[in-house]
């Protein structure tokens, strides 16, 4: 095993190249293991189903201290489930998994579909609407009702803007980042006091709702979550549900670029689910995951000291021709009539969500997308001139125009 060489810090390249950073590095070295430095730290980046299995084994990689502070202060929240390992992780994860059942997925989809219909009745023929923004508000209205969070109708737009800001600002140092921090501070304070009110009987929420369950959840130490951590985890349910608006905007983009999918999508069912999977594979959202080497690792003949950063390239794996023939072709048929292995399609992580950090919200994401994309495919609209560029150096990416459409009928 070789001892580590000095590697140049790549933080600026990572920021400049975004999703393409790791795939470019792999092409240059003609290998799967990239040894590098980021944020002043030794790092190694992996890609592929086998690498994912290695990464998700807690004997190799742990999550504690791997996520940078600015990402916690915006996207996930300090003390979030994403940062836990071992028993503490499994106990906290149980809260999320208990919320994602077949019945609760159906009821969330129903709430979101009703909110979507309330939104689209307001679309006047001939007047431009921005699909990303409209979807974010419909998702917010739907998920807050499902989660049992009391909110006046007039406050939905402000909550939607805050939830979108938290996602949009995690990987930049500019004004988007500061908006995200402010949004998080505001919403943690609001939801923390709501949790306290529910515990003290000053506020009501339906039994079994996400708000009720988080207020009663006990961590591995047997204690209730402190109100701020409860708010962090409640946000970790509603924020990513609203983030599905990124994929709804991408659906608008895909139907515009490849209109042949509109008719099969109108039938819903298996094709709509396949369409949702292909949206999640094809379009950029989560770039890579980060953990820390739990012990000294031997990777590609080089020693990676315990504590080094270990990255898993999600976007790279979803666009590698070894696993996806013709990966830059948008083709929902690749997901029709077949099972998907837990290590294959990784836009929301890999492996088993019960034992590892894989996203517990995939059933929500896929079901909501299948429903909203089917409904979108049924609407009559035209697509005006606009900038549909999706820059891979912007994390998270999105169509520059956020996808504008003009309804042509009610
Ligand atoms: C826009 C759609 C979504 C995307 C792209 C997405 C992506 C991801 C990714 C990449 C991870 C990290 C996996 C890992 O660290 O191994 C994750 C974790 C997580 N996601 Fe999602 N997610 C989405 C929707 C949702 C939804 C709807 C929920 C609601 C329950 C959710 C809740 C979570 C939670 C709680 C975690 C942390 C899991 C853990 O650390 O054990 N996500 N998600």
Coordinates of C-alpha atoms and ligand atoms in Angstrom, one line a residue, residues 55-56 63 67 76 80-84 89 92-93 95-97 99-100 108 143 146 167 233 235-247 280 285-290 312 314 346-350 353 355-366 368-369, ligand 1:
X55 CA -19.5 3.4 1.5
X56 CA -22.7 2.3 3.2
X63 CA -21.3 10.2 8.9
X67 CA -21.2 17.3 6.7
X76 CA -30.3 19.7 7.1
X80 CA -30.1 16.1 12.1
X81 CA -30.4 12.3 11.5
X82 CA -28.0 12.7 8.6
X83 CA -25.1 13.3 11.1
X84 CA -25.8 10.2 13.3
X89 CA -29.0 6.8 13.9
X92 CA -33.9 8.5 15.0
X93 CA -34.4 7.0 11.6
X95 CA -39.2 8.2 13.3
X96 CA -39.0 8.8 9.6
X97 CA -39.6 5.3 8.6
X99 CA -44.1 8.0 8.7
X100 CA -43.6 6.4 5.3
X108 CA -49.8 12.5 1.2
X143 CA -47.5 18.4 2.9
X146 CA -50.7 16.0 5.7
X167 CA -32.4 23.7 -0.4
X233 CA -36.4 16.7 11.9
X235 CA -38.3 20.2 8.5
X236 CA -36.4 17.1 7.3
X237 CA -39.8 15.7 6.3
X238 CA -41.5 18.8 4.8
X239 CA -38.5 20.5 3.2
X240 CA -37.5 17.6 0.9
X241 CA -41.1 16.9 0.1
X242 CA -41.4 20.5 -1.2
X243 CA -38.0 20.0 -3.0
X244 CA -39.9 17.6 -5.3
X245 CA -40.8 20.9 -7.1
X246 CA -37.3 20.7 -8.7
X247 CA -38.3 17.4 -10.4
X280 CA -34.6 11.3 -10.8
X285 CA -30.1 17.2 -7.9
X286 CA -28.0 15.6 -5.1
X287 CA -24.4 15.6 -6.4
X288 CA -22.5 13.4 -4.0
X289 CA -22.6 12.1 -0.4
X290 CA -19.9 12.6 2.2
X312 CA -19.7 8.9 -3.1
X314 CA -24.3 9.9 -7.0
X346 CA -28.9 6.4 -6.5
X347 CA -30.4 9.9 -6.7
X348 CA -31.5 9.6 -3.1
X349 CA -28.7 7.3 -1.8
X350 CA -28.3 3.6 -2.0
X353 CA -33.1 2.8 4.2
X355 CA -30.2 0.0 8.1
X356 CA -28.3 2.8 6.4
X357 CA -28.7 6.5 5.5
X358 CA -30.6 6.0 2.3
X359 CA -33.4 8.5 1.9
X360 CA -36.6 7.3 3.6
X361 CA -38.6 9.6 1.4
X362 CA -38.2 7.8 -1.9
X363 CA -41.7 6.3 -1.8
X364 CA -43.1 9.8 -1.3
X365 CA -41.0 11.3 -4.0
X366 CA -41.9 8.7 -6.6
X368 CA -45.9 12.4 -5.8
X369 CA -44.0 12.7 -9.0
Ligands
LIG1 C1 -36.6 15.8 -4.0 C2 -36.6 14.6 -3.6 C3 -35.5 14.0 -2.7 C4 -34.2 13.9 -3.0 C5 -33.4 14.2 -4.3 C6 -33.6 13.3 -1.8 C7 -32.2 13.0 -1.7 C8 -31.7 12.4 -0.5 C9 -30.3 12.0 -0.4 C10 -29.3 12.1 -1.5 C11 -30.1 11.6 0.9 C12 -28.8 11.2 1.5 C13 -28.7 9.7 1.6 C14 -27.5 9.3 2.4 O1 -26.9 10.1 3.1 O2 -27.1 8.1 2.3 C15 -31.4 11.8 1.5 C16 -31.6 11.5 2.9 C17 -32.7 11.8 3.6 N1 -34.0 12.2 3.0 FE1 -34.3 12.5 1.1 N2 -34.6 13.2 -0.9 C18 -35.7 13.6 -1.4 C19 -37.0 13.5 -0.8 C20 -37.2 13.2 0.5 C21 -38.5 13.2 1.1 C22 -39.8 13.4 0.4 C23 -38.3 13.0 2.5 C24 -39.4 12.9 3.5 C25 -39.4 11.9 4.4 C26 -36.8 12.8 2.7 C27 -36.2 12.7 3.9 C28 -34.9 12.4 4.0 C29 -34.2 12.1 5.3 C30 -34.9 12.2 6.7 C31 -32.9 11.7 5.0 C32 -31.8 11.4 6.0 C33 -31.7 9.8 6.1 C34 -30.6 9.3 7.0 O3 -29.6 10.0 7.2 O4 -30.8 8.2 7.5 N3 -36.2 13.0 1.4 N4 -32.3 12.3 0.7

